[in-house]
Amino acid sequence: MNIGDVAQRAGLPPKTIRYYEDIGLITPLRDTNGYRLFRESDLHKLAFLGRARALGFTIEDCRTLLALYEDNTRASADVKDLAQAHLTKIEDKIAQLQSMRDTLSELVHSCAGDNRPDCPILSDLATGQH
Amino acid sequence: MNIGDVAQRAGLPPKTIRYYEDIGLITPLRDTNGYRLFRESDLHKLAFLGRARALGFTIEDCRTLLALYEDNTRASADVKDLAQAHLTKIEDKIAQLQSMRDTLSELVHSCAGDNRPDCPILSDLATGQH
DNA sequence: CTTGACCTTCCAGTGACTGGAAGCCCTATG
DNA sequence: CATAGGGCTTCCAGTCACTGGAAGGTCAAG
């Protein structure tokens, strides 16, 4: 398979796939013409990576997850720990965004949004007081 | 005021303040020794920027907000529109993270987390099936 | 006069791509 | 058989908002 086909099937842009090769996540073969030549196993890895990335795992987490996946002697605890740590980070991020949203939503609702210059959003940013 | 004092008072690292000068958000004076010399108005702007950034506005949004703040003929609608657009982005991001969290949480709970290699997290990543 | 805490500039790196340029390769059509 | 197009290659630069670090100037205290 060439990169275009793989990109289609894995749902990843060709650029991303080349990047994953660059950083050593995959190692496709090379055809005589220099084109990358992907095996089923490469496609499989890319799909794995796509799903892990969609869950927000960092590239380094993905590297670890791939290694665990390919290590038949892994302990599921190692995978779970990684996922749990990531879950915690996501929950922290959600909490932070919710706090922003709450403040921002309040500000937006308190602003008339008309032609006049008076604006509680700017006042709040200027003074830190509501 | 020197940069250290301003950093303390505005709650921003000196590096960030220098960066804000670099990109033209503030324009402190210069002392004869070459040190930056901050006026109260600079401190005020930095505090404004700190609060806007804490609400997740991009630097470019901050630039616009500062300009609106300093324009006494602004329409509050312009501020509100900007804030509303940002709020929508935050809400989208929250929704996306919540979706990740839900999936991830389910996977984490379904994993035994012991010495055995069997791991539903890896199975899910490998196949996309639960 | 030295020490140590400031301050300065400049360069490079972060994460995970993404856009674009320059150029080679392959297939199909006129 | 020439060519047009689409796909492939590499490499470089840019994104965003800083952040770390090096090399060196400045200032106040002891």
XYZ file of C-alpha atoms (C1' of nucleotides) in Angstrom:
320
model
C 0.000 0.000 0.000
C 1.100 3.547 -0.731
C 0.706 6.378 1.725
C -2.494 7.690 0.156
C -4.332 4.404 0.609
C -3.084 4.015 4.134
C -4.108 7.567 4.958
C -7.617 6.811 3.728
C -7.886 3.557 5.591
C -6.354 4.789 8.837
C -8.137 8.118 8.690
C -4.921 10.063 9.122
C -3.403 12.679 6.786
C -0.328 11.556 4.817
C 1.648 14.333 6.494
C 0.879 12.878 9.890
C 1.899 9.414 8.778
C 5.239 10.703 7.499
C 5.667 12.506 10.777
C 4.999 9.298 12.697
C 7.691 7.617 10.682
C 10.062 10.513 11.366
C 9.665 10.085 15.090
C 9.948 6.335 14.896
C 6.405 5.248 15.669
C 6.210 3.209 12.483
C 8.800 1.879 10.060
C 7.229 1.193 6.687
C 9.266 -0.487 3.974
C 10.448 1.302 0.859
C 9.596 0.377 -2.688
C 12.301 0.495 -5.366
C 11.003 3.886 -6.469
C 11.493 5.304 -2.986
C 7.798 5.280 -2.134
C 6.827 4.098 1.322
C 5.395 0.606 1.253
C 2.974 -0.146 4.084
C 2.212 -3.587 5.404
C -1.033 -4.534 7.105
C 0.837 -4.337 10.380
C 1.731 -0.705 9.659
C -1.870 0.108 8.907
C -2.872 -1.611 12.112
C -0.423 0.442 14.122
C -1.589 3.650 12.502
C -5.198 2.882 13.326
C -4.120 2.145 16.891
C -2.295 5.470 17.025
C -5.242 7.317 15.556
C -7.545 5.968 18.230
C -5.091 6.658 21.032
C -4.570 10.211 19.801
C -8.336 10.673 19.526
C -8.500 9.820 23.219
C -6.009 12.592 23.817
C -2.959 10.507 24.677
C 0.295 12.316 23.945
C 2.616 10.956 21.304
C 4.931 9.685 24.030
C 2.010 7.924 25.710
C 1.167 6.434 22.340
C 4.706 5.180 21.988
C 4.440 3.504 25.369
C 1.004 2.103 24.601
C 2.240 0.622 21.330
C 5.159 -0.961 23.135
C 2.844 -2.406 25.765
C 0.522 -3.628 23.060
C 3.345 -5.496 21.385
C 4.710 -6.905 24.616
C 2.745 -10.036 25.365
C 4.218 -10.206 28.831
C 2.896 -6.780 29.834
C 0.920 -6.306 33.033
C -2.458 -4.708 32.414
C -1.708 -2.589 35.487
C 0.876 -0.672 33.463
C -1.680 0.175 30.821
C -4.289 1.047 33.386
C -1.918 3.336 35.277
C -1.073 5.222 32.125
C -4.714 5.570 31.171
C -5.688 6.583 34.685
C -3.040 9.295 34.786
C -4.248 10.585 31.454
C -7.854 10.477 32.626
C -6.922 12.572 35.624
C -5.248 15.139 33.399
C -8.335 15.333 31.227
C -10.529 15.792 34.250
C -8.290 18.590 35.500
C -8.465 20.248 32.123
C -12.236 19.938 32.053
C -12.499 21.515 35.483
C -10.266 24.370 34.408
C -12.291 24.976 31.260
C -15.550 24.795 33.172
C -14.295 27.444 35.527
C -13.399 29.654 32.573
C -16.749 28.971 31.007
C -18.648 29.881 34.162
C -16.884 33.199 34.557
C -17.053 33.984 30.877
C -20.692 33.020 30.598
C -21.562 35.304 33.463
C -19.665 38.155 31.872
C -21.224 37.626 28.485
C -24.698 37.593 29.957
C -24.073 40.756 31.905
C -22.994 42.682 28.817
C -25.675 44.583 26.951
C -23.972 44.074 23.594
C -25.247 47.281 22.077
C -23.779 50.495 20.667
C -22.819 51.953 24.016
C -19.272 51.620 25.303
C -20.149 50.455 28.839
C -19.025 46.884 29.158
C -18.798 44.716 32.260
C -16.494 42.318 30.439
C -13.849 44.992 30.004
C -14.452 46.326 33.505
C -13.867 42.903 34.936
C -10.690 42.400 32.939
C -9.476 45.834 33.968
C -10.106 45.535 37.671
C -10.615 41.887 38.504
C -13.816 43.011 40.254
C -17.299 42.280 39.023
C 9.273 49.933 38.462
C 11.628 47.260 37.206
C 10.479 44.052 35.625
C 10.787 41.997 38.796
C 8.399 44.208 40.749
C 5.940 44.319 37.895
C 6.126 40.564 37.542
C 5.270 40.203 41.235
C 2.445 42.662 41.109
C 0.935 41.475 37.856
C 1.440 37.813 38.666
C 3.259 37.150 35.407
C 6.802 35.821 34.896
C 9.377 38.363 33.693
C 9.894 36.246 30.594
C 6.255 36.603 29.691
C 6.361 40.342 30.191
C 9.377 40.648 27.899
C 7.542 38.521 25.386
C 4.508 40.800 25.577
C 6.745 43.734 24.815
C 8.294 41.829 21.912
C 4.928 41.305 20.296
C 3.855 44.851 20.974
C 1.232 44.389 23.674
C 3.011 46.808 25.987
C 5.669 49.464 25.463
C 7.479 50.176 28.715
C 9.984 53.007 28.891
C 13.721 52.445 29.218
C 15.912 53.646 32.036
C 19.366 55.055 31.276
C 20.904 51.715 32.232
C 18.801 49.917 29.629
C 16.420 48.414 32.168
C 12.742 48.470 31.345
C 10.889 51.132 33.282
C 7.228 50.355 33.867
C 4.541 52.950 34.526
C 1.349 52.235 36.429
C -0.417 52.104 33.076
C 1.901 49.283 31.973
C 1.188 47.371 35.148
C -2.498 47.903 34.602
C -2.299 46.554 31.077
C -0.337 43.531 32.231
C -2.912 42.742 34.888
C -5.595 43.087 32.239
C -3.685 40.714 29.979
C -3.150 38.253 32.793
C -6.852 38.095 33.500
C -7.791 37.800 29.847
C -5.266 35.014 29.351
C -6.575 33.266 32.464
C -9.971 33.240 30.785
C -8.347 31.506 27.855
C -8.422 34.331 25.335
C -5.706 34.037 22.706
C -3.010 36.659 22.516
C -4.655 38.113 19.427
C -7.965 38.310 21.259
C -6.140 40.043 24.091
C -4.715 42.544 21.661
C -8.201 43.278 20.389
C -9.624 43.463 23.905
C -6.932 45.910 24.966
C -7.660 48.061 21.920
C -11.368 48.002 22.691
C -10.652 48.801 26.304
C -8.698 51.868 25.282
C -11.218 52.995 22.724
C -13.855 54.979 24.567
C -16.087 54.968 21.521
C -16.252 51.179 21.334
C -19.566 49.374 21.150
C -20.011 46.804 23.903
C -21.415 44.537 21.196
C -17.915 44.143 19.773
C -16.601 42.973 23.115
C -19.558 40.701 23.676
C -19.215 39.113 20.245
C -15.571 38.343 20.870
C -16.302 36.889 24.297
C -19.251 34.904 22.987
C -17.165 33.377 20.215
C -14.529 32.434 22.724
C -17.137 30.991 25.066
C -18.441 28.821 22.263
C -14.954 27.523 21.573
C -14.494 26.676 25.218
C -17.797 24.863 25.314
C -16.818 22.864 22.240
C -13.544 21.955 23.864
C -15.295 20.901 27.060
C -17.670 18.690 25.109
C -14.769 17.087 23.294
C -12.890 16.432 26.521
C -15.973 15.058 28.199
C -16.400 12.616 25.368
C -12.794 11.521 25.780
C -13.259 11.266 29.512
C -16.360 9.109 29.181
C -14.698 6.646 26.842
C -11.496 6.597 28.811
C -13.230 6.236 32.127
C -15.140 3.238 30.836
C -11.961 1.641 29.562
C -10.085 2.273 32.788
C -12.863 0.728 34.831
C -13.015 -2.320 32.626
C -9.319 -3.034 33.035
C -8.291 -5.342 35.843
C -4.990 -3.577 36.372
C -3.144 -6.647 37.572
C -0.194 -8.753 36.494
C -1.961 -10.401 33.623
C -1.526 -9.098 30.085
C -5.218 -9.088 29.113
C -6.262 -5.493 28.758
C -9.489 -4.108 27.335
C -7.851 -0.715 26.922
C -5.322 -2.097 24.453
C -7.962 -4.261 22.789
C -10.104 -1.225 22.225
C -7.240 0.779 20.810
C -6.259 -2.114 18.573
C -9.674 -2.842 17.150
C -11.911 0.109 17.840
C -14.357 -2.411 19.298
C -15.195 -2.793 22.938
C 36.209 45.287 45.885
C 33.629 41.461 45.662
C 29.440 38.948 45.881
C 24.993 37.949 44.507
C 20.735 39.375 42.842
C 19.045 41.755 39.330
C 18.713 43.062 34.506
C 19.795 42.699 29.306
C 19.709 40.164 24.574
C 19.624 36.232 21.727
C 18.913 31.475 20.469
C 16.661 27.199 20.796
C 13.061 24.096 22.208
C 8.273 22.763 23.365
C 3.846 19.386 20.825
C 1.973 17.625 17.114
C 1.459 18.599 13.339
C 0.615 21.610 8.802
C 1.642 24.365 4.578
C 4.350 24.996 0.820
C 8.166 24.618 -2.487
C 10.888 21.904 -5.605
C 11.232 17.961 -7.872
C 10.706 12.723 -9.074
C 7.374 8.857 -10.564
C 3.464 6.625 -12.690
C -0.577 6.127 -15.564
C -3.652 7.436 -19.120
C -4.845 9.865 -23.009
C -4.303 12.361 -27.630
C 5.498 9.251 -27.817
C 4.767 13.479 -25.501
C 2.373 15.362 -21.993
C -0.803 16.280 -18.294
C -2.415 15.042 -13.898
C -2.038 13.149 -9.687
C 0.696 11.064 -6.246
C 4.935 10.539 -4.157
C 9.539 12.348 -2.155
C 12.384 15.624 0.941
C 13.200 19.728 3.385
C 12.180 24.097 5.519
C 9.300 27.112 7.985
C 5.381 28.271 10.750
C 1.958 27.450 14.352
C 0.983 29.155 19.831
C 2.514 31.193 23.946
C 5.760 30.911 26.162
C 10.176 28.824 28.663
C 15.089 27.541 29.493
C 19.592 28.737 29.191
C 23.883 31.130 27.956
C 26.667 35.211 28.017
C 27.231 39.381 29.825
C 26.035 44.260 31.894
C 24.267 46.768 36.476
C 23.402 47.701 41.132
C 23.274 47.665 46.303
C 25.257 45.726 50.432
C 28.997 44.353 53.258
